[in-house]
Short mmCIF file of C-alpha atoms and ligand atoms in Angstrom, two decimals:
data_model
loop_
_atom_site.label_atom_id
_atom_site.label_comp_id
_atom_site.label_asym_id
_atom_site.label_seq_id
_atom_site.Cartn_x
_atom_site.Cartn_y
_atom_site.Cartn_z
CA UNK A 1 14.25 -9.59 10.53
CA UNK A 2 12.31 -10.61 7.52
CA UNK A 3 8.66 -9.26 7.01
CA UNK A 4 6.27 -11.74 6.12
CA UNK A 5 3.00 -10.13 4.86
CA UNK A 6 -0.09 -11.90 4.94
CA UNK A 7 -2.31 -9.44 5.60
CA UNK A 8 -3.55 -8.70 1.82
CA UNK A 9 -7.22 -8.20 2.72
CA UNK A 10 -5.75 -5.20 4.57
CA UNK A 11 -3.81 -3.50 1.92
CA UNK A 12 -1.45 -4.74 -0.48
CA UNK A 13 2.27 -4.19 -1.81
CA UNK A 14 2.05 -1.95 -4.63
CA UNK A 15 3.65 -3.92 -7.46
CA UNK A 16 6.87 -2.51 -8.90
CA UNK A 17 5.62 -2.79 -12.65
CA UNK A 18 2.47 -0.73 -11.05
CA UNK A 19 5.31 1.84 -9.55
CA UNK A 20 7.15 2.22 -13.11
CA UNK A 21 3.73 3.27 -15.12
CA UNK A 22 2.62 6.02 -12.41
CA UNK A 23 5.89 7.35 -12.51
CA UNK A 24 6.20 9.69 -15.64
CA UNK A 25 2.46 10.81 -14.49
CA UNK A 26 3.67 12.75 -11.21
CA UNK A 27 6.74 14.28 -13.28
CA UNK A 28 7.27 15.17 -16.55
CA UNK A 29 3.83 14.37 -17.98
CA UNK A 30 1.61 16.53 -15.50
CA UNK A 31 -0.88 17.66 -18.64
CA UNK A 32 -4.66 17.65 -17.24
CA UNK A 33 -6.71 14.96 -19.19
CA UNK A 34 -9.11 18.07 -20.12
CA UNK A 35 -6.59 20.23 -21.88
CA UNK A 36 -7.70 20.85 -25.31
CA UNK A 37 -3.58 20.96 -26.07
CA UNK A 38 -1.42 17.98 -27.07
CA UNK A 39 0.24 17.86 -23.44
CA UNK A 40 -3.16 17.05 -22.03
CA UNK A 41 -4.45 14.97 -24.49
CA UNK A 42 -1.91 12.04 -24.06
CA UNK A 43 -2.43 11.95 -20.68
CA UNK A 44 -6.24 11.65 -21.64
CA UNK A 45 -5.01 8.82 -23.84
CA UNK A 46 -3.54 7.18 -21.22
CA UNK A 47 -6.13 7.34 -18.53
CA UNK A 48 -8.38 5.59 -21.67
CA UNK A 49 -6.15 3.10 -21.76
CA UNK A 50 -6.40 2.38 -17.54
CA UNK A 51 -10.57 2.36 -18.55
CA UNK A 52 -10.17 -0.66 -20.87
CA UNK A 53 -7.64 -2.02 -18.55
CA UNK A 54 -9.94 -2.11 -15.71
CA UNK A 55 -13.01 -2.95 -17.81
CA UNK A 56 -10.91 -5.83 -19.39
CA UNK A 57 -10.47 -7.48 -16.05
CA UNK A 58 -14.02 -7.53 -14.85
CA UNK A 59 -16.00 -7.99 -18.21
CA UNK A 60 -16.91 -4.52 -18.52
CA UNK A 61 -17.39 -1.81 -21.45
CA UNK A 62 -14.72 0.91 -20.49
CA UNK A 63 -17.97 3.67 -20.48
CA UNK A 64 -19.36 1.44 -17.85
CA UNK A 65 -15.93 2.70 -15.52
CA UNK A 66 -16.12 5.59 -13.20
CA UNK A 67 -13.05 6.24 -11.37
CA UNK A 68 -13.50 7.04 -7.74
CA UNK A 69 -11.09 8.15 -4.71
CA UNK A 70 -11.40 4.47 -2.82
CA UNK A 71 -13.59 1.09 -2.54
CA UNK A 72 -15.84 3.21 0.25
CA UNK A 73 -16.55 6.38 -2.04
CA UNK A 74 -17.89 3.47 -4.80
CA UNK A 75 -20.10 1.72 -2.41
CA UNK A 76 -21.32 5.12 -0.87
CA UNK A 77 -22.16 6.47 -4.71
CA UNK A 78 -23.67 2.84 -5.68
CA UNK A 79 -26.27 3.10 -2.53
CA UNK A 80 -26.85 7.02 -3.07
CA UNK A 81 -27.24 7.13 -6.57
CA UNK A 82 -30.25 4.42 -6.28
CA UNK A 83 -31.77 6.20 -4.16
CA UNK A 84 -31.76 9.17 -5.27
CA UNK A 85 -32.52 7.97 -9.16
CA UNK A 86 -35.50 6.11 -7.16
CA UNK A 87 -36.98 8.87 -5.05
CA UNK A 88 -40.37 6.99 -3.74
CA UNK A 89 -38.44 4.12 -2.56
CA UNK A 90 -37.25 4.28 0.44
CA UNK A 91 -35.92 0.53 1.63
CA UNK A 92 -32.12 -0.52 1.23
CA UNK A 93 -31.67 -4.40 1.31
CA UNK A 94 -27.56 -4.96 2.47
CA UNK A 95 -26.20 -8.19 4.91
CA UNK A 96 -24.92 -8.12 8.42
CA UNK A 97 -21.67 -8.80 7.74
CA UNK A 98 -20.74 -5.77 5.05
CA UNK A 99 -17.98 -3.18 5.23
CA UNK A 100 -18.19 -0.32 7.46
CA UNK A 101 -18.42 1.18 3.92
CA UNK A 102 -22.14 0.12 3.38
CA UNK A 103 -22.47 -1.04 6.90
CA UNK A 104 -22.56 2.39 8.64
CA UNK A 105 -23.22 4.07 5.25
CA UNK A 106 -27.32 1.97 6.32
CA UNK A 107 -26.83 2.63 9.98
CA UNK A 108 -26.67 6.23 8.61
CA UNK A 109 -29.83 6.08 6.53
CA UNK A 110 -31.65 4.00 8.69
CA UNK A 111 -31.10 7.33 11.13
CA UNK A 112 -32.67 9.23 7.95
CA UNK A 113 -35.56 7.86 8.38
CA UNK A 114 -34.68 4.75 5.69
CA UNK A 115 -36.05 1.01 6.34
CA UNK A 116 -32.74 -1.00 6.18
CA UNK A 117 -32.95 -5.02 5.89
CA UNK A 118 -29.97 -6.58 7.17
CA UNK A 119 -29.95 -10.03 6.52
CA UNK A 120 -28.54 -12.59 8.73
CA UNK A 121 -25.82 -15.09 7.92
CA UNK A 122 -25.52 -18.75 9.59
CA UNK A 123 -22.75 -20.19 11.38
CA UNK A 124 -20.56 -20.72 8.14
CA UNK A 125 -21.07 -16.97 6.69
CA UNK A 126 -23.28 -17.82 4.16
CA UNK A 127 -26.56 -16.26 3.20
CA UNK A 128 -30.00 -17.55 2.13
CA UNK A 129 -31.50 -17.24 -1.00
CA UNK A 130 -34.84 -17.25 0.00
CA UNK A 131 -34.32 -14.58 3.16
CA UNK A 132 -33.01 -12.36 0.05
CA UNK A 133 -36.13 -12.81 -2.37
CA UNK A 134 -38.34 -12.77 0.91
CA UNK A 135 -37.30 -9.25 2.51
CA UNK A 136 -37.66 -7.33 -1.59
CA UNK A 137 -40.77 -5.39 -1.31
CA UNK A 138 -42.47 -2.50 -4.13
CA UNK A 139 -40.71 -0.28 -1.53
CA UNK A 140 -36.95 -1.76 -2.13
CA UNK A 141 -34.83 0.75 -4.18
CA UNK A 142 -31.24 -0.96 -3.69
CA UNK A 143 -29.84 -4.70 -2.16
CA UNK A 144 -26.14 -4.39 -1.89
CA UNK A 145 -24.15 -7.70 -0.95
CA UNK A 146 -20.69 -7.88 -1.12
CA UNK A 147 -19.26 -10.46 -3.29
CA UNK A 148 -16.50 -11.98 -0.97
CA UNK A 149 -16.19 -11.04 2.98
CA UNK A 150 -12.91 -9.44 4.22
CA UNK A 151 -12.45 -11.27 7.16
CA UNK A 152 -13.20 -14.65 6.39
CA UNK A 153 -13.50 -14.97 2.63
CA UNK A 154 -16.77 -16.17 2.12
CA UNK A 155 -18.24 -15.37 -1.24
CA UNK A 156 -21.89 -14.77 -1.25
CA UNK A 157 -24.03 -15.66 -4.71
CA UNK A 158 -24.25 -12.25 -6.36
CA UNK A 159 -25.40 -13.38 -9.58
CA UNK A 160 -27.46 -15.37 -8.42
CA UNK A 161 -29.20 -12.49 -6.09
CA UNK A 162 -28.82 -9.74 -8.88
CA UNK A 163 -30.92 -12.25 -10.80
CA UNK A 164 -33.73 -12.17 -8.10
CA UNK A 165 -33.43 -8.34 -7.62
CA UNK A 166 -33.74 -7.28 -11.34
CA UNK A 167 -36.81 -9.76 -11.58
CA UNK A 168 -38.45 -7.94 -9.02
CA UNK A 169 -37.31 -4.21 -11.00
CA UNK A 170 -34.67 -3.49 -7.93
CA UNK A 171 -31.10 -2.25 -8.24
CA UNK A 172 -28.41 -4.60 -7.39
CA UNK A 173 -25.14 -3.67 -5.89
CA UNK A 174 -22.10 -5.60 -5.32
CA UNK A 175 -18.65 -4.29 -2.84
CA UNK A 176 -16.27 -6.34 -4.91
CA UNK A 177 -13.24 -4.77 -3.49
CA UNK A 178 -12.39 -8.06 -2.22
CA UNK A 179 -13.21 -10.48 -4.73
CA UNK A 180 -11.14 -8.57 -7.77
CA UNK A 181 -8.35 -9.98 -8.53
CA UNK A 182 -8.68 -12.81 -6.10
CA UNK A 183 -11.66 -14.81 -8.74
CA UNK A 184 -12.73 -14.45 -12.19
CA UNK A 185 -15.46 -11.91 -12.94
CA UNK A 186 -17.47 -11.59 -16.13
CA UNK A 187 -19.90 -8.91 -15.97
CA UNK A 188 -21.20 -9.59 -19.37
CA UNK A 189 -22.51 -12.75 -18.44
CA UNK A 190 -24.72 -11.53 -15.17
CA UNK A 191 -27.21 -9.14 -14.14
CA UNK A 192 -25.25 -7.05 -11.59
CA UNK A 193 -25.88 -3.59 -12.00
CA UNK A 194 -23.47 -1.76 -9.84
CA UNK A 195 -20.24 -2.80 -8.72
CA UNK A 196 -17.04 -1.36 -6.31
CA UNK A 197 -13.51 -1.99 -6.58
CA UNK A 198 -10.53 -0.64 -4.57
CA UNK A 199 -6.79 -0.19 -6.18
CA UNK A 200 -4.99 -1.01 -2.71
CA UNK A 201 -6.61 -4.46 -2.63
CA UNK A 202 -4.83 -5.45 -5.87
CA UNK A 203 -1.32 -3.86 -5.50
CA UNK A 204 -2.43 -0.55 -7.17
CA UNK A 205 -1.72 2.32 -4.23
CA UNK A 206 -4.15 3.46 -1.46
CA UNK A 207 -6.54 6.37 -2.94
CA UNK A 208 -7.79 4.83 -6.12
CA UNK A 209 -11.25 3.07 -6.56
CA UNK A 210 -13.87 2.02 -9.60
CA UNK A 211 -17.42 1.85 -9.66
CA UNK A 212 -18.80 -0.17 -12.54
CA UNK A 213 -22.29 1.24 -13.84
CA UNK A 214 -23.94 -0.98 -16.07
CA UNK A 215 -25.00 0.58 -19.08
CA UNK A 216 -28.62 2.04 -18.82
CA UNK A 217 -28.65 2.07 -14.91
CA UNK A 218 -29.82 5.00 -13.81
CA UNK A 219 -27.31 6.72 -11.98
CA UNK A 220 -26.81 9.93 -10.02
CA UNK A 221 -23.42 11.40 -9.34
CA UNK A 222 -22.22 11.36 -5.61
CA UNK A 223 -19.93 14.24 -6.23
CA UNK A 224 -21.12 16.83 -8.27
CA UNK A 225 -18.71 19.10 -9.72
CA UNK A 226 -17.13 19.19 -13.24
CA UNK A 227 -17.29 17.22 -16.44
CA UNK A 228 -14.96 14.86 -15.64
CA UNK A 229 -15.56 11.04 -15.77
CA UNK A 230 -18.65 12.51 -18.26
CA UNK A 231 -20.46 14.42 -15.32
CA UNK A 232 -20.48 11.25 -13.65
CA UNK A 233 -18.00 12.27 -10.85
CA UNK A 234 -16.68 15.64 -10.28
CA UNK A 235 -13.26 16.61 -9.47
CA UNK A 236 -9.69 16.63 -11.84
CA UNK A 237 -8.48 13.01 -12.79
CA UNK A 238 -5.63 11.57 -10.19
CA UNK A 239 -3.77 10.77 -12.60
CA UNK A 240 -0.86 8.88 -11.93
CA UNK A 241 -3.87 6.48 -9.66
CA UNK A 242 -5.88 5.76 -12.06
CA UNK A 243 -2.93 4.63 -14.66
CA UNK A 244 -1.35 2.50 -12.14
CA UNK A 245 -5.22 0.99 -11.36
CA UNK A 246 -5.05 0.15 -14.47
CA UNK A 247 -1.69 -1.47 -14.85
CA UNK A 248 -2.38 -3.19 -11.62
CA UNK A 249 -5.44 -4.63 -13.39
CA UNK A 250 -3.82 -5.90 -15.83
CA UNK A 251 -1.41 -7.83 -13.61
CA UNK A 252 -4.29 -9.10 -11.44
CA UNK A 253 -5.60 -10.60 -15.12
CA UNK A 254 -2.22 -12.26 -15.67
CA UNK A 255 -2.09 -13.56 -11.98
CA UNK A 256 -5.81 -15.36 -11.81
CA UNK A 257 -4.91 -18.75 -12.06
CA UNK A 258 -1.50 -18.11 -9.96
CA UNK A 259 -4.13 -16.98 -7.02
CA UNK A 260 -6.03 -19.88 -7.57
CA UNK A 261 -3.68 -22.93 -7.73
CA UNK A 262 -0.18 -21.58 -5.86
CA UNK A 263 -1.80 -18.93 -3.59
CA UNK A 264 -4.76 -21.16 -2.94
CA UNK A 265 -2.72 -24.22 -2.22
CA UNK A 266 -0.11 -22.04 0.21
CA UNK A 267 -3.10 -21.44 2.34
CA UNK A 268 -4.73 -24.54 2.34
CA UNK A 269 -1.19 -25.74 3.94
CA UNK A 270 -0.88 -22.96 6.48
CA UNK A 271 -4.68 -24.04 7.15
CA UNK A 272 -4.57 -27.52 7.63
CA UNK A 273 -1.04 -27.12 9.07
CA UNK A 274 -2.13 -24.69 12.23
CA UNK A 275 -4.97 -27.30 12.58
CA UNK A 276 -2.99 -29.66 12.92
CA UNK A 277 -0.31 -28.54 14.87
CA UNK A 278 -2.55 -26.27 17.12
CA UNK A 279 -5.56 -27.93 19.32
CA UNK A 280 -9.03 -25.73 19.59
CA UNK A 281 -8.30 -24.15 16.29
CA UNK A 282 -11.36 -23.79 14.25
CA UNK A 283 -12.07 -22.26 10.65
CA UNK A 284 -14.32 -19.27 10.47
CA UNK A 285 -16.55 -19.45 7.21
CA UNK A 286 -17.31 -21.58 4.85
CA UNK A 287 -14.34 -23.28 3.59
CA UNK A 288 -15.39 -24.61 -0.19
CA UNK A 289 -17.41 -21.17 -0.75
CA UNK A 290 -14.16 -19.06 -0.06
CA UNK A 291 -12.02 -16.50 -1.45
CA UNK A 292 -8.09 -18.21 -2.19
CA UNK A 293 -6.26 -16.48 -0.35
CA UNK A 294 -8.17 -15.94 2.94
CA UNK A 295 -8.20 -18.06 6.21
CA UNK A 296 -9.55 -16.97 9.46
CA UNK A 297 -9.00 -19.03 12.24
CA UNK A 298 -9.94 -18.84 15.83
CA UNK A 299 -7.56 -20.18 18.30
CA UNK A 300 -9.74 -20.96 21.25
CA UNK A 301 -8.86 -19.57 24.71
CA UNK A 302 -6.17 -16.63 23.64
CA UNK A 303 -6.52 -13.33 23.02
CA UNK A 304 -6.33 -12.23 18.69
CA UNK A 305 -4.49 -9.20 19.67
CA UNK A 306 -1.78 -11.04 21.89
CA UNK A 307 -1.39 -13.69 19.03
CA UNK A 308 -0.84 -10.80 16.63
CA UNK A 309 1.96 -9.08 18.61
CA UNK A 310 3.52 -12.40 19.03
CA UNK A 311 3.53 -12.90 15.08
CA UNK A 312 4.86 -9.43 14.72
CA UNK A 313 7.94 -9.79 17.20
CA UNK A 314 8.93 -12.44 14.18
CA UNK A 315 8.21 -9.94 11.57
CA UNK A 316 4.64 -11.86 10.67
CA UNK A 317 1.97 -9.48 9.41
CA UNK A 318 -1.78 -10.94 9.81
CA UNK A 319 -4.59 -9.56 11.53
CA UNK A 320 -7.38 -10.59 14.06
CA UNK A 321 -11.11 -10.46 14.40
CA UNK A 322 -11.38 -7.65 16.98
CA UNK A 323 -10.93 -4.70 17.50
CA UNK A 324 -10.02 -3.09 20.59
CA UNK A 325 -12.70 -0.16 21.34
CA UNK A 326 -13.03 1.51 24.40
CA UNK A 327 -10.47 -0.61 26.37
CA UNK A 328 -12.54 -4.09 25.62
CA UNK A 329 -11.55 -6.51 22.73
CA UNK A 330 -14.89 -6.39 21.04
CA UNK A 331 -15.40 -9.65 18.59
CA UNK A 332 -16.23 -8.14 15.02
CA UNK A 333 -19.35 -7.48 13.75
CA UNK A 334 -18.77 -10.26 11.41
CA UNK A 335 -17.91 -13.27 13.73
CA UNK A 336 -20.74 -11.48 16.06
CA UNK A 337 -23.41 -12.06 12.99
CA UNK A 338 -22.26 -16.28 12.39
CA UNK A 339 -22.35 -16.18 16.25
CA UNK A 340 -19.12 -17.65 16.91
CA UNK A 341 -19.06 -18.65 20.45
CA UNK A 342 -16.94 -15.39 22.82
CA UNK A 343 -14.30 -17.63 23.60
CA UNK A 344 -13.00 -18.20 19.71
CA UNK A 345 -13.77 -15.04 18.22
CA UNK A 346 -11.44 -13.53 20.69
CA UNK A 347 -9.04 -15.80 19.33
CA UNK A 348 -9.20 -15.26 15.59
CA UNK A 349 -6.32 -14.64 13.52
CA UNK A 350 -7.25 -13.71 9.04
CA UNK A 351 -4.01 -14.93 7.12
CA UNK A 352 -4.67 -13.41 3.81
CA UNK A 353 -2.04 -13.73 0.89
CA UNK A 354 -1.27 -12.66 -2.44
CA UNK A 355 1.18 -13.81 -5.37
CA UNK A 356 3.73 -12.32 -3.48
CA UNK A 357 3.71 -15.17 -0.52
CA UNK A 358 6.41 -18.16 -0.48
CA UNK A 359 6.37 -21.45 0.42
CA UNK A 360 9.18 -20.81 2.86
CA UNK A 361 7.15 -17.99 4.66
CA UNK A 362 4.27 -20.71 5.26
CA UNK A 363 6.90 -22.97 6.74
CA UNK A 364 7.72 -20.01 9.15
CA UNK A 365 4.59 -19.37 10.37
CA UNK A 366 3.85 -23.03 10.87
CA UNK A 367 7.24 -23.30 13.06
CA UNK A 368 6.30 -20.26 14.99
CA UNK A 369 2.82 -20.34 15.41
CA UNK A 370 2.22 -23.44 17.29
CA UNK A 371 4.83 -22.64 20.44
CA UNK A 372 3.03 -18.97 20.50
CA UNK A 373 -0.37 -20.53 21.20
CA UNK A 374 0.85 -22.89 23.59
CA UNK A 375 2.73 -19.78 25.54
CA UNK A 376 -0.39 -17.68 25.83
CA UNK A 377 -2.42 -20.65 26.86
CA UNK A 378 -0.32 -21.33 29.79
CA UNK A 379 -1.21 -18.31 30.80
CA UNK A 380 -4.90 -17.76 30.03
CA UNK A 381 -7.27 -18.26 32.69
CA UNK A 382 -9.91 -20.28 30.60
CA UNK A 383 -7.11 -23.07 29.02
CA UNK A 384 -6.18 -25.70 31.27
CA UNK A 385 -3.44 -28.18 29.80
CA UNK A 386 -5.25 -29.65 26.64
CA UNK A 387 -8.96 -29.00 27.25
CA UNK A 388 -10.72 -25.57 28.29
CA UNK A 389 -11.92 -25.10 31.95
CA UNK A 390 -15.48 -25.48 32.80
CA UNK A 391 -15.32 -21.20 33.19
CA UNK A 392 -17.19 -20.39 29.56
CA UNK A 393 -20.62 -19.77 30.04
CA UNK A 394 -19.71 -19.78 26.13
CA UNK A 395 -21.49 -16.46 25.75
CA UNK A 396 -23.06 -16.85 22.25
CA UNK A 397 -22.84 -14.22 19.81
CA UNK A 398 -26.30 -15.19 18.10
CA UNK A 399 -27.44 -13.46 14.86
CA UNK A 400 -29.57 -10.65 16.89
CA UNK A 401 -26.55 -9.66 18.62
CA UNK A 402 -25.36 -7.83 15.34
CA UNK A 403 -26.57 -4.76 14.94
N1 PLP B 501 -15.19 -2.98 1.08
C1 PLP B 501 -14.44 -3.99 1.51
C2 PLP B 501 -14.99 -5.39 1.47
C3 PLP B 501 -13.16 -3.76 2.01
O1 PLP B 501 -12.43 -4.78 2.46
C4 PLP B 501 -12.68 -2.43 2.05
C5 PLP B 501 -11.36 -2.12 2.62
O2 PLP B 501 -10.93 -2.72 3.57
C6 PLP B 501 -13.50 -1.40 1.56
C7 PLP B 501 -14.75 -1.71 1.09
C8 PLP B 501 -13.06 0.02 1.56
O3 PLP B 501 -12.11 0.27 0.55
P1 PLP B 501 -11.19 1.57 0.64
O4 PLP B 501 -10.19 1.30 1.72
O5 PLP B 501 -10.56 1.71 -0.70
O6 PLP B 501 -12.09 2.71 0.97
#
């Protein structure tokens, strides 16, 4: 059976060109980038190199790259290090609809005795500008939005809101992990102080992340050990990561405007064609204000998790909007905050591709897909023929039911 993988919000393939460039870096050049000898320095060299590599894809000076164990150590040391360089303030500004990696990172403080602002998001995903100038107090020492949702691909105005937070003296902080690779990004041209990025989310391997620290942000290191990274972040250099980070960044550079046009247009057909085939199917988020590659769709009246093993008994990777906790599928937080109705955020399936994806896999899906909803409608409880039964008290996940 052939694997069809569109599940690239989850983790990605590691590209082979990524594969070749880490491989010397495990065997025969094992030199530590702090050696004072010649066998350390050129791995020093190289792990420059992967700097401007990574800097060169986002608009950044290389100085302005720390490299990082993962996407949720960045956004952990972006939120920490504000507060900490900003010791009276004691108010964290973030969205409903973050990664556990700054969502339960502000549960956490909030616990501490922080005041954390969540903002709400409407029915599309999307955020409002004046929520985010209203809730910025004297008090506020960090807002941290991400810059394009993992589930359903909404992007969210960072520039624009790092615009409003620096006006008002505040610390801006972006979870790009999603976004990289997926849209352009020019931090020369915006105000964005702090920004996270993950290697596994653009075919570098799992373990590797950046933060980007604009140049005269204050900044406090999250772990505090050695010289490395210039006392910014303690701990030896992985090595062979952060050179195939930076390979892989360099391949996300050449691959922009394939992500945009091909990828973009392969999931606008799997879209439109799974609404088209499929009755009750509905688009979560936004669908202009979107990442490329990303489509969530609830399939009303079926359960995500019995779509998904469905897909995978014909080799289809995807994922769905729940997750099953304590023996109840529990819609996620993020479909909870645009308050999709129960009875369709059970149902939601996130396609998410990359440059990897063919034509001829979309044609699979849309073959497949269509007879698998129809099965598990004919036996769902709620689904009767073509329209629902009169059974959903529709329970509403409204914006308050977030947490
Ligand atoms: N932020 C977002 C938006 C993500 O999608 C993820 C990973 O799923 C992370 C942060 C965490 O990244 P990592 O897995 O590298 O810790």
């Amino acid at each position: 059976m052939k694997t069809i993988y569109v599940d690239n919000n989850a983790t990605t393939r590691v590209a082979p060109e990524v594969v070749e460039e880490m491989s010397p870096y495990f065997s025969e050049l094992y030199g530590n980038p702090s050696s004072m000898h010649f066998f350390g320095g050129q791995v020093h060299s190289k792990v420059e190199e992967a700097r401007e590599r990574v800097a060169g894809l986002i608009g950044a000076r290389p100085q302005e790259i720390i490299f990082t164990s993962c996407g949720t150590e960045s956004d952990n040391t972006a939120i920490m290090s504000a507060l900490e360089s900003n010791p009276g303030k004691r108010h964290v500004v973030a969205t409903r609809v973050e990664h556990p990696a700054v969502k339960n990172l502000v549960g956490h403080l909030k616990r501490e005795g922080y005041r954390v602002t969540e903002l709400p998001v409407d029915r599309d995903g999307l955020l409002s500008m004046d929520e985010v100038s209203r809730v910025i107090t004297d008090d506020t020492a960090i807002v941290s939005v991400m810059w394009a949702n993992n589930e359903t691909g909404v992007l969210f105005p960072v520039e624009e809101i790092a615009n409003v937070a620096k006006s008002r003296g505040v610390i801006f902080h972006t979870d790009a992990v999603q976004a990289v690779g997926k849209i352009p990004i020019n931090l020369a041209e915006n105000q964005i102080d702090m920004l996270s990025l993950s290697g596994h989310k653009l075919h570098a391997p799992k373990g590797i992340g950046v933060i980007y620290v604009r140049r005269g942000t204050r900044f406090s290191p999250y772990i505090i050990g050695g010289h490395q990274e210039e006392g910014r972040r303690g701990g030896t250099e992985n090595v062979p990561y952060i050179i195939g980070m930076g390979k892989a960044c360099e391949l996300a550079a050449n691959h922009l405007d394939d992500v945009k046009v091909r990828v973009k247009g392969l999931r606008d057909k799997l879209e439109n064609g799974l609404l088209e085939k499929i009755p009750n199917s509905i688009v979560n988020g936004d669908r202009d204000q979107r990442l490329p590659n990303t489509s969530s769709i609830s399939f009303e009246y079926v359960e995500g998790e019995s779509i998904l093993l469905k897909l995978s008994d014909n080799g289809i990777c995807a994922s769905s909007g729940s997750a099953c906790t304590s023996g109840s599928l529990e819609p996620s937080h993020v479909l909870r905050a645009m308050g999709v109705p129960f009875t369709a955020a059970h149902g939601s399936i996130r396609f998410s591709l990359s440059s990897y994806n063919t034509e001829e896999e979309i044609d699979f899906i849309l073959k497949v897909m269509p007879p698998i909803i129809e099965e598990l409608r004919a036996i769902s409880p709620f689904w009767d023929g073509s329209v629902a039964r009169s059974c959903t008290p529709c329970l509403l996940y409204t914006s308050d039911a977030a947490d």
